[in-house]
XYZ file of C-alpha atoms in Angstrom:
702
model
C 42.739 42.333 19.858
C 38.970 41.186 19.402
C 39.206 42.319 15.890
C 42.469 40.545 15.103
C 40.839 37.270 16.670
C 37.750 37.614 14.448
C 39.865 37.880 11.370
C 41.832 34.953 12.278
C 38.679 33.027 12.895
C 37.347 33.868 9.505
C 40.629 32.850 7.836
C 40.433 29.524 9.951
C 36.915 28.865 8.931
C 37.763 29.690 5.202
C 40.685 27.427 5.358
C 38.547 24.583 6.603
C 35.819 25.129 3.918
C 38.476 25.212 1.297
C 39.846 21.755 2.135
C 36.585 20.040 3.490
C 34.622 18.205 0.888
C 31.017 19.512 0.358
C 28.326 17.744 2.169
C 26.634 15.076 0.052
C 22.807 15.292 0.328
C 21.050 11.903 0.468
C 17.876 11.180 -1.515
C 15.845 8.125 -0.520
C 14.420 6.184 -3.305
C 12.158 3.054 -3.440
C 14.113 -0.158 -3.361
C 12.901 -1.298 -6.649
C 14.883 1.306 -8.274
C 18.147 0.171 -6.543
C 20.005 -0.501 -9.741
C 19.044 3.085 -11.050
C 20.328 4.442 -7.788
C 23.863 3.012 -8.324
C 23.903 4.311 -11.842
C 22.743 7.975 -10.638
C 25.361 7.855 -7.816
C 28.190 7.245 -10.337
C 26.971 9.825 -12.772
C 26.500 12.463 -10.134
C 29.756 11.981 -8.610
C 31.479 12.081 -11.914
C 30.087 15.595 -12.489
C 30.682 16.831 -8.916
C 26.970 16.988 -8.057
C 26.624 16.658 -4.370
C 23.548 14.151 -4.286
C 23.589 10.542 -3.729
C 20.723 8.060 -3.146
C 19.948 5.211 -0.659
C 17.104 2.550 -1.060
C 14.092 2.523 1.237
C 11.518 -0.007 1.138
C 9.107 2.196 -0.654
C 8.153 5.988 -0.937
C 6.239 5.672 2.364
C 9.340 4.390 4.076
C 11.400 7.156 2.508
C 9.138 9.717 3.855
C 9.748 8.414 7.283
C 13.483 8.062 6.720
C 13.695 11.754 5.755
C 11.577 12.593 8.714
C 14.185 10.805 11.020
C 16.941 12.575 9.190
C 18.523 9.228 7.782
C 18.103 10.946 4.282
C 17.669 14.503 3.155
C 15.353 14.354 0.166
C 12.384 12.489 -1.221
C 10.521 12.912 -4.425
C 6.856 12.942 -3.677
C 3.321 13.230 -5.272
C 0.670 15.497 -3.462
C -0.596 12.278 -1.755
C 2.778 11.556 -0.386
C 2.778 15.221 1.013
C -0.349 14.405 2.733
C 1.249 11.351 4.432
C 4.178 13.563 5.503
C 1.756 16.343 6.839
C -0.139 13.702 8.852
C 2.890 11.829 9.983
C 3.717 11.732 13.619
C 7.154 12.790 12.675
C 5.920 15.969 10.984
C 6.379 18.394 14.012
C 10.064 17.406 14.524
C 10.909 16.865 10.819
C 9.496 19.989 9.555
C 9.084 18.749 6.044
C 9.276 21.293 3.400
C 8.718 21.113 -0.451
C 11.592 23.021 -1.858
C 11.458 22.186 -5.575
C 8.607 21.436 -7.761
C 8.256 19.312 -10.825
C 6.614 21.591 -13.437
C 5.834 21.274 -17.155
C 7.935 22.939 -19.771
C 4.727 24.234 -21.380
C 3.586 25.965 -18.116
C 6.855 26.508 -16.048
C 5.345 29.440 -14.095
C 1.833 27.946 -13.356
C 0.964 27.784 -9.628
C -0.514 24.273 -10.016
C -0.067 21.025 -12.131
C -3.729 21.482 -13.373
C -6.899 23.129 -12.327
C -10.373 21.759 -12.274
C -13.088 23.610 -14.055
C -16.711 23.097 -15.065
C -17.643 24.251 -18.610
C -21.251 24.891 -19.834
C -23.053 26.309 -22.869
C -23.198 30.040 -22.758
C -26.934 30.115 -23.056
C -27.573 27.496 -20.302
C -30.130 28.728 -17.722
C -28.070 28.088 -14.583
C -27.353 30.679 -11.805
C -26.129 28.687 -8.947
C -24.866 25.302 -8.160
C -28.291 24.057 -7.107
C -29.334 24.510 -10.846
C -27.100 21.578 -11.696
C -30.024 19.364 -10.676
C -31.421 17.565 -13.681
C -28.581 18.590 -16.040
C -26.659 16.159 -18.208
C -23.045 15.760 -17.161
C -19.827 14.858 -18.876
C -17.004 13.364 -16.689
C -13.321 12.423 -17.442
C -13.755 9.043 -15.615
C -14.618 7.407 -12.427
C -12.239 7.933 -9.637
C -10.265 10.535 -11.444
C -9.425 13.971 -9.971
C -11.108 16.858 -12.068
C -13.934 14.855 -13.310
C -14.891 12.911 -10.258
C -13.165 13.514 -6.934
C -13.151 17.316 -7.180
C -16.681 17.838 -8.187
C -17.920 15.337 -5.756
C -15.883 16.904 -2.823
C -17.001 20.401 -3.568
C -20.611 19.722 -4.409
C -20.955 17.647 -1.242
C -19.478 20.556 0.802
C -21.976 22.914 -0.889
C -24.942 20.693 -0.043
C -25.721 19.872 -3.764
C -24.896 16.349 -3.412
C -26.838 14.742 -0.390
C -27.361 11.398 1.356
C -23.679 10.577 0.525
C -23.003 9.063 3.897
C -25.783 6.513 3.845
C -24.597 3.513 5.994
C -26.560 1.098 3.817
C -24.105 1.564 0.951
C -20.496 1.630 0.208
C -18.537 4.879 -0.308
C -18.263 4.404 -4.046
C -22.006 3.498 -4.225
C -23.035 6.589 -2.303
C -21.058 8.581 -4.708
C -22.644 7.002 -7.747
C -26.092 7.218 -6.205
C -25.573 10.839 -5.558
C -24.423 11.632 -8.950
C -27.136 9.603 -10.650
C -29.748 11.272 -8.570
C -28.387 14.753 -9.156
C -27.951 14.526 -12.984
C -30.413 13.276 -15.500
C -27.892 11.648 -17.799
C -24.017 11.464 -17.806
C -20.877 9.791 -19.163
C -18.705 8.413 -16.539
C -16.494 5.617 -17.839
C -14.175 3.326 -16.121
C -14.152 0.393 -13.756
C -16.702 1.385 -10.952
C -15.424 -1.381 -8.944
C -12.344 -3.654 -9.334
C -14.582 -6.615 -8.690
C -16.336 -7.415 -12.062
C -19.659 -8.499 -10.489
C -19.983 -5.402 -8.453
C -18.968 -3.311 -11.435
C -21.618 -4.724 -13.640
C -24.280 -4.287 -10.896
C -23.479 -0.597 -10.285
C -23.595 0.102 -14.028
C -26.851 -1.520 -14.349
C -28.161 0.205 -11.220
C -27.051 3.722 -12.064
C -27.130 3.296 -15.861
C -28.162 7.045 -16.583
C -24.617 7.879 -15.732
C -23.420 6.005 -18.753
C -26.212 7.030 -21.173
C -23.985 9.844 -22.805
C -21.069 7.660 -23.428
C -20.117 6.459 -26.946
C -20.834 2.708 -25.802
C -23.294 3.199 -22.891
C -23.545 -0.675 -22.431
C -19.821 -0.869 -21.917
C -19.158 2.403 -20.164
C -15.435 2.010 -20.011
C -12.269 3.034 -21.667
C -11.602 3.684 -24.596
C -14.627 6.072 -25.238
C -14.451 9.255 -27.310
C -16.538 10.854 -24.677
C -13.951 10.219 -21.735
C -10.977 11.872 -20.584
C -10.203 15.512 -20.480
C -10.830 16.276 -24.071
C -13.600 13.662 -24.260
C -15.572 15.375 -21.610
C -15.546 18.577 -23.664
C -16.535 16.492 -26.887
C -19.322 15.086 -24.916
C -20.384 18.575 -24.020
C -20.139 20.064 -27.447
C -21.367 17.330 -29.631
C -23.171 14.597 -27.528
C -25.974 16.508 -25.686
C -23.994 17.388 -22.551
C -24.793 20.487 -20.347
C -21.795 20.537 -18.165
C -18.299 19.103 -18.605
C -15.812 18.546 -15.690
C -12.298 18.748 -16.895
C -9.138 20.935 -16.443
C -8.043 24.291 -17.784
C -5.194 23.273 -20.062
C -7.470 21.079 -22.018
C -10.156 23.605 -22.482
C -7.630 25.989 -23.961
C -6.336 23.249 -26.313
C -9.970 22.218 -27.227
C -10.819 25.804 -28.221
C -7.400 26.497 -29.755
C -6.217 29.032 -27.187
C -2.467 29.686 -26.144
C -1.317 27.402 -23.309
C 1.769 28.660 -21.444
C 4.526 28.946 -23.887
C 2.552 27.216 -26.810
C 0.786 29.595 -29.155
C -2.777 29.512 -30.264
C -3.747 26.659 -32.539
C -7.039 27.204 -34.475
C -9.676 24.501 -34.165
C -13.122 24.056 -35.240
C -14.582 24.681 -31.816
C -15.745 28.210 -30.835
C -15.096 29.230 -27.278
C -17.513 32.144 -27.558
C -20.370 29.489 -27.384
C -19.293 28.211 -23.940
C -18.498 29.594 -20.388
C -16.640 28.499 -17.217
C -19.256 27.846 -14.581
C -17.977 29.018 -11.355
C -18.662 27.717 -7.774
C -20.520 30.816 -6.823
C -22.816 30.355 -9.698
C -21.358 33.126 -12.000
C -20.145 32.455 -15.569
C -16.827 33.564 -17.022
C -15.818 33.786 -20.760
C -13.437 31.288 -22.322
C -10.682 33.474 -24.054
C -7.110 34.406 -23.672
C -7.697 37.307 -21.524
C -10.030 36.071 -18.861
C -8.836 34.063 -15.864
C -10.751 30.867 -15.506
C -12.770 30.284 -12.233
C -11.593 26.953 -10.724
C -12.982 24.524 -8.310
C -9.773 23.148 -7.112
C -6.430 22.246 -8.316
C -3.847 19.373 -8.308
C -0.543 20.691 -6.770
C 2.765 20.073 -8.539
C 4.871 17.034 -7.569
C 7.945 17.960 -5.950
C 11.005 17.245 -3.820
C 10.552 17.206 0.040
C 13.336 17.712 2.667
C 13.429 17.694 6.432
C 14.318 20.766 8.500
C 17.304 22.890 7.571
C 18.467 26.363 7.317
C 18.671 28.604 4.062
C 22.035 27.247 3.270
C 20.764 23.766 3.171
C 17.695 24.550 1.193
C 19.650 26.568 -1.375
C 22.307 23.952 -1.793
C 19.758 21.249 -2.376
C 17.773 23.264 -4.737
C 20.953 23.937 -6.771
C 22.115 20.404 -6.854
C 18.636 19.020 -7.551
C 18.346 21.375 -10.649
C 21.910 20.412 -11.761
C 20.998 16.595 -11.319
C 17.837 16.925 -13.319
C 19.724 18.597 -16.184
C 22.285 15.866 -16.062
C 19.472 13.140 -16.188
C 17.789 14.841 -19.154
C 21.061 15.262 -21.166
C 21.981 11.616 -20.560
C 18.258 10.469 -21.190
C 19.113 8.078 -18.065
C 16.544 5.714 -16.544
C 17.216 7.161 -13.055
C 15.966 10.561 -14.296
C 12.381 9.341 -14.748
C 12.366 6.557 -12.086
C 14.126 8.568 -9.230
C 13.432 12.146 -10.057
C 9.831 11.527 -11.629
C 10.852 13.655 -14.560
C 10.300 13.239 -18.331
C 10.857 15.183 -21.673
C 7.940 17.426 -20.891
C 8.915 18.422 -17.276
C 11.532 19.981 -15.414
C 12.706 20.694 -11.809
C 11.947 24.255 -10.797
C 13.121 25.740 -7.485
C 10.320 27.211 -5.374
C 9.947 28.959 -2.211
C 9.938 26.401 0.610
C 6.447 25.542 1.756
C 5.230 22.882 4.122
C 3.281 19.824 2.516
C 0.141 20.978 4.373
C 0.251 24.545 3.052
C 1.065 23.028 -0.567
C -2.104 21.148 -0.435
C -4.398 23.611 1.259
C -3.485 26.413 -1.091
C -4.564 24.405 -4.062
C -7.720 23.424 -2.228
C -6.792 19.854 -2.549
C -6.546 18.703 1.187
C -10.439 18.100 1.420
C -10.207 16.126 -1.990
C -7.837 13.763 -0.453
C -9.823 13.457 2.815
C -13.312 13.046 1.386
C -15.229 10.093 2.664
C -18.499 9.350 1.151
C -19.158 6.153 3.371
C -20.760 6.001 6.751
C -18.351 8.261 8.676
C -18.072 5.899 11.619
C -17.539 2.771 9.620
C -13.926 1.783 9.008
C -12.860 -1.495 7.549
C -11.388 -3.070 10.793
C -8.605 -5.513 9.986
C -7.638 -7.968 12.598
C -3.954 -9.158 12.929
C -2.123 -11.097 15.619
C 1.466 -10.113 15.382
C 3.376 -6.730 15.706
C 4.789 -6.977 12.172
C 1.397 -7.237 10.579
C -0.058 -4.425 12.745
C 2.785 -2.009 11.635
C 2.152 -3.074 7.922
C -1.489 -2.801 8.286
C -1.314 0.651 9.823
C 1.051 1.873 7.018
C -1.557 0.432 4.499
C -4.328 2.277 6.147
C -2.696 5.544 5.974
C -1.407 5.261 2.525
C -4.492 3.688 1.019
C -6.702 6.418 2.480
C -4.389 9.213 0.853
C -4.825 7.502 -2.600
C -8.670 7.174 -2.443
C -9.135 3.537 -1.398
C -12.335 3.545 0.658
C -13.517 2.518 3.220
C -10.839 3.558 5.370
C -8.792 0.627 7.021
C -8.333 0.397 10.728
C -6.082 -2.088 12.415
C -6.801 -4.451 15.426
C -4.258 -6.682 17.232
C -5.292 -9.877 18.827
C -3.487 -12.662 20.295
C -3.847 -15.422 17.522
C -5.890 -16.416 14.459
C -8.674 -17.884 16.663
C -9.177 -14.527 18.530
C -9.270 -12.727 15.102
C -11.980 -15.131 13.789
C -13.982 -14.529 16.996
C -13.647 -10.686 16.603
C -14.835 -10.952 13.027
C -17.862 -13.084 14.042
C -18.790 -10.861 17.095
C -18.443 -7.508 15.111
C -15.267 -6.575 17.029
C -13.459 -6.521 13.563
C -14.482 -6.771 9.933
C -11.706 -8.796 8.094
C -8.838 -10.936 8.831
C -6.516 -13.084 6.564
C -5.915 -16.705 7.076
C -4.431 -19.625 5.299
C -6.613 -21.489 2.796
C -6.513 -24.664 4.985
C -8.242 -22.690 7.888
C -11.249 -21.505 5.805
C -13.485 -24.468 6.532
C -12.994 -24.237 10.233
C -13.593 -20.391 9.957
C -16.762 -21.046 8.193
C -18.127 -23.802 10.289
C -17.054 -22.390 13.804
C -17.058 -18.796 13.235
C -19.667 -17.964 10.576
C -16.959 -16.620 8.257
C -17.383 -15.622 4.587
C -14.441 -15.827 2.316
C -14.313 -12.623 0.084
C -10.931 -12.083 -1.228
C -7.817 -14.307 -2.097
C -4.169 -13.745 -2.788
C -2.977 -14.917 -6.307
C 0.569 -15.598 -7.446
C 0.552 -15.199 -11.196
C 1.797 -17.769 -13.803
C 2.262 -21.181 -12.293
C -0.768 -21.048 -9.924
C -4.063 -22.625 -10.583
C -7.421 -21.004 -11.176
C -8.105 -20.971 -7.651
C -4.586 -19.535 -6.639
C -3.007 -22.896 -5.494
C 0.611 -23.269 -5.935
C 2.194 -26.753 -6.827
C 4.938 -27.746 -4.690
C 7.825 -29.369 -6.701
C 10.980 -31.292 -6.452
C 13.260 -30.045 -9.122
C 16.693 -31.568 -10.433
C 18.892 -30.515 -13.173
C 18.289 -31.977 -16.612
C 20.442 -35.130 -17.050
C 20.752 -35.842 -13.215
C 20.990 -39.469 -12.375
C 18.457 -39.120 -9.448
C 15.333 -40.949 -10.217
C 13.322 -41.218 -6.864
C 13.058 -39.740 -3.525
C 15.162 -42.461 -1.951
C 18.072 -41.273 -4.085
C 18.007 -38.072 -2.136
C 19.284 -39.501 1.246
C 22.371 -37.845 2.378
C 22.408 -35.666 -0.712
C 22.678 -31.748 -0.331
C 19.362 -29.824 -0.843
C 18.066 -26.420 -1.587
C 14.725 -25.173 -0.214
C 12.536 -22.001 -0.942
C 12.078 -21.739 2.847
C 11.999 -23.486 6.220
C 9.161 -24.337 8.660
C 5.963 -22.494 7.608
C 7.060 -22.557 3.837
C 4.761 -25.090 2.140
C 6.685 -25.828 -1.027
C 10.278 -25.646 0.556
C 9.545 -27.471 3.789
C 6.144 -28.867 4.589
C 5.304 -30.481 1.288
C 8.762 -32.280 0.806
C 8.753 -33.419 4.471
C 5.053 -34.640 4.236
C 6.141 -36.603 0.873
C 9.216 -38.050 2.448
C 6.974 -39.326 5.522
C 4.347 -40.717 3.139
C 6.992 -42.691 1.329
C 8.510 -43.988 4.653
C 11.716 -42.225 4.239
C 11.359 -40.305 7.457
C 9.150 -40.945 10.479
C 8.429 -37.426 11.649
C 8.311 -34.181 9.717
C 11.279 -32.524 11.576
C 13.546 -35.527 10.453
C 13.933 -33.930 7.265
C 16.599 -31.571 8.556
C 18.836 -34.685 8.939
C 17.576 -36.641 5.930
C 19.805 -34.493 3.712
C 23.512 -34.118 4.293
C 23.242 -30.303 4.382
C 20.841 -27.596 2.984
C 19.925 -23.961 2.431
C 16.511 -23.580 3.895
C 16.399 -19.781 4.617
C 14.761 -19.217 8.077
C 16.383 -22.265 9.713
C 18.619 -21.980 12.852
C 21.794 -20.326 11.698
C 24.159 -23.128 13.058
C 22.103 -25.909 11.877
C 22.711 -28.306 8.788
C 19.901 -26.610 7.059
C 21.817 -23.340 6.835
C 25.135 -24.687 5.644
C 24.693 -24.109 1.928
C 23.360 -20.695 2.407
C 25.583 -17.696 1.223
C 23.973 -14.434 2.418
C 24.133 -11.164 0.530
C 26.783 -12.087 -2.220
C 26.439 -8.506 -3.744
C 28.518 -7.041 -0.864
C 32.348 -7.335 -0.190
C 31.700 -6.944 3.383
C 32.002 -10.378 5.188
C 30.193 -9.118 8.235
C 27.260 -8.125 6.057
C 27.325 -11.577 4.305
C 27.238 -13.339 7.633
C 24.507 -11.199 8.930
C 22.239 -11.985 6.054
C 23.275 -15.738 5.822
C 20.206 -17.915 5.937
C 17.801 -14.994 6.556
C 14.273 -15.494 5.072
C 14.575 -12.298 3.015
C 15.934 -11.426 -0.413
C 19.297 -10.319 1.288
C 19.889 -14.199 1.274
C 20.905 -14.872 -2.404
C 19.343 -18.484 -2.154
C 16.063 -17.222 -0.557
C 12.652 -18.192 -1.937
C 11.752 -20.269 -4.915
C 14.289 -18.499 -7.446
C 16.886 -18.665 -4.785
C 16.416 -22.237 -4.488
C 16.963 -22.595 -8.184
C 20.078 -20.540 -7.896
C 21.392 -22.881 -5.086
C 20.684 -25.755 -7.505
C 22.234 -24.177 -10.546
C 25.392 -23.337 -8.621
C 25.940 -26.948 -7.733
C 25.347 -26.436 -3.982
C 22.415 -28.837 -3.800
C 21.342 -31.888 -5.889
C 17.623 -31.048 -5.581
C 15.437 -27.989 -4.933
C 12.099 -27.910 -3.360
C 10.075 -24.874 -4.666
C 6.675 -23.685 -6.003
C 5.813 -24.030 -9.650
C 5.337 -20.240 -9.933
C 9.121 -19.710 -9.401
C 9.840 -21.838 -12.496
C 7.085 -20.477 -14.634
C 7.953 -16.965 -13.878
C 11.703 -17.330 -14.424
C 13.238 -14.401 -16.139
C 16.605 -15.276 -17.868
C 17.795 -11.742 -17.933
C 16.935 -10.666 -14.287
C 16.793 -13.697 -11.938
C 20.157 -15.266 -12.597
C 18.699 -18.761 -11.835
C 19.118 -20.559 -15.139
C 16.590 -21.359 -17.790
C 13.411 -23.612 -17.549
C 15.004 -26.004 -19.885
C 17.798 -26.574 -17.475
C 15.512 -28.332 -14.937
C 13.188 -31.394 -14.825
C 10.822 -32.624 -12.069
C 11.358 -35.386 -9.731
C 8.132 -37.174 -9.139
C 7.106 -38.452 -5.648
C 6.256 -41.880 -7.082
C 9.428 -42.156 -8.816
C 10.847 -41.124 -12.204
C 11.442 -37.726 -13.875
C 8.985 -35.517 -15.846
C 9.202 -32.203 -17.823
C 8.079 -29.171 -16.113
C 4.844 -28.989 -18.158
C 3.729 -32.251 -16.518
C 3.414 -30.778 -13.055
C 0.010 -31.981 -12.710
C 1.093 -35.739 -12.336
C 4.408 -34.871 -10.816
C 3.964 -32.551 -7.786
C 4.215 -32.857 -3.950
C 0.964 -31.225 -3.265
C -1.157 -27.913 -3.912
C -0.731 -24.929 -1.487
C -3.847 -23.072 -0.996
C -3.761 -19.239 -1.208
C -4.179 -17.036 1.916
C -7.783 -15.856 2.092
C -9.414 -12.742 3.528
C -12.602 -13.449 5.414
C -15.383 -11.426 6.862
C -18.624 -12.330 8.438
C -21.527 -14.179 6.736
C -23.788 -12.082 8.806
C -22.940 -8.893 7.102
C -25.320 -7.551 4.545
C -24.391 -8.034 0.839
C -23.767 -4.179 0.526
C -21.439 -4.254 3.534
C -19.472 -7.166 2.025
C -19.291 -5.409 -1.263
C -17.955 -2.409 0.455
C -15.011 -4.397 2.101
C -14.235 -6.150 -1.194
C -14.218 -2.913 -3.060
C -11.662 -1.304 -0.530
C -9.464 -4.324 -0.490
C -9.245 -4.702 -4.255
C -8.844 -1.011 -4.778
C -5.595 -1.061 -2.471
C -4.403 -4.099 -4.271
C -4.975 -2.784 -7.615
C -3.080 0.383 -6.791
C -0.095 -1.122 -5.055
C 0.398 -4.233 -7.135
C 0.833 -1.763 -10.195
C 2.901 0.819 -8.145
C 4.979 -1.020 -5.600
C 7.433 2.002 -5.268
C 4.528 3.812 -3.489
C 3.876 1.178 -0.819
C 5.235 -2.545 -1.012
C 2.057 -4.307 -0.288
C 3.467 -7.530 -1.562
C 7.059 -8.523 -0.877
C 9.611 -8.351 1.991
C 8.687 -6.093 4.859
C 11.713 -5.490 6.941
C 13.626 -8.605 7.941
C 10.483 -10.811 8.408
C 8.878 -12.700 5.492
C 5.107 -13.054 4.569
C 3.875 -10.013 6.568
C 0.267 -9.811 6.234
C 0.391 -11.298 2.760
C 2.699 -13.862 1.211
C 5.702 -12.255 -0.168
C 5.169 -13.487 -3.692
C 1.602 -12.510 -3.951
C 0.996 -10.699 -7.331
C -2.371 -9.109 -6.586
C -5.712 -9.944 -4.684
C -8.787 -11.312 -6.388
C -12.514 -11.521 -5.631
C -13.835 -14.893 -4.389
C -17.247 -16.016 -5.906
C -19.273 -19.098 -5.676
C -16.917 -21.059 -7.954
C -14.499 -21.415 -5.081
C -15.229 -24.935 -3.625
C -12.198 -26.512 -2.351
C -12.422 -25.549 1.321
C -12.935 -29.193 2.375
C -10.089 -30.378 0.361
C -7.683 -27.631 1.555
C -8.668 -28.398 5.307
C -6.989 -31.849 4.926
C -3.634 -30.391 3.788
């Protein structure tokens, strides 16, 4: 009887399996690739591949979504694996890397690349201490095999010393240590994202530029930089040791690489040796295994906890998806799967992200800290949204080598944060430009870094606020706007969309109080206004969805889900004929992209001047409603010049990284449902402040 029941149960399960659709595995991708996501979903479904994708804010968010089981898969770099390993969700999520992105040239290699030191065969060196006084060739500052790995390993061995001196920044500690250890070197690149700091460092430690093609420039391009350039520096420019990676050593000397056969070169490998961490030397040939200092692990695809069936199914579907993308030469193939014509997705035994990093001796490379160990850059904020974003930035930036490490402190308001900075309870805070004079006078603040907004902003990052009408409009003065419909880039707190027009209307006697602007116009779209107010009547919500509830839920929200949000949204509102005037910053007009923004062309619009009349856009200097100052990061004027340099360096390093790679962490732009968290949403990058910034008094009167 039991046997008969078991057989029936098996048949029942088989029947269900035969009729049930396969489970669709969900990949989380950064929101900037949402269009590619839609295309991938269509193509995967058409081929019966059981993977779809959803958009997260960025890769950091996707790691957490996979951890919470809101998605199954995320494509990651080793630094992202570090974030997963250190995430508070790690214990329950049980992340594992199940597929690796390898090169077609070396599909069986354990690591993406391995770091080696190469020397002349007759060099009199028997241990790492003997590196002292040699001439050293590096790939470039901040790079893995030529900078981070040797610094990490040589510090651990006691060869690089005094690397945590509190008098200097983390970067300067490293440069000082290298400059002291080596007699000369070639280490090109931007030693700091701040031009003045970069120049000072290169002048101070100029011996580390002496072997470069252009020592006085010490930057790319340079024939003695990069993986092959470091070897060229060793072989032909007087270098004693070169820090590079194995695959380039093999190519430089004409040895076979993976599936690529030997290609003869003019370089003789018999004249050189690998120099090992234990002081031994290894021949450079096809038969001898190189001794390595560390390796960079492969990128890969990470999933949350699951049984063998889940892992096998995801591996199979990922492999099929990658082959489909390559066959179609699809954009989503590179943007979502991180693949290109030289790489492929390879199933691999599941491994935790932490084990993946440790096996490559890469964990300590990520975690290295060459500054004063106890000194973090403490960032003071005064709302929970900014605190959460600050903490995400702190974790992500540390994983990608921005130093010093950020810490985040919550106070009750701006004044409390300025006091904390003054009294050494915090190191930095970010304030509106109009508050800088008060911060300097009352709290001994020192402006160090500013937001910048790209084309359409002034040299000091001010954004002109404009009143824009359609070309050919009969409106010729502000008084003509009474009881007309209007479009605004934002509501209270938005300078160009609300404060500047309200202030201008008041100056012209058209309203008595700023809050009367809401009734000066017949109806408006000013995202962020109360939903049932006249200021929300023209808003439309997310027009890209057919779901009426979703449209209503996003209507008049101060996020990009509202189609008329922001400067370009206000232009859409004007173009669609919803309003007769739009209030927005010049940057929205100057950065208008006819293909992407769906907001008309610049020539469709003219300016309405506050003193009457119209003007073309290029005459904004005489026809604007005011200049909005940027947000400014301030520290304490009581700090030493080196301490201020260190803070600048860390902030600008993070800005440089994430402005170029918003898919890793969206530093600038919408953060959840709240606009302008920590930074203004339309910030392009952060820039260093020098003594040419002189408008603190003018901004205080805005």
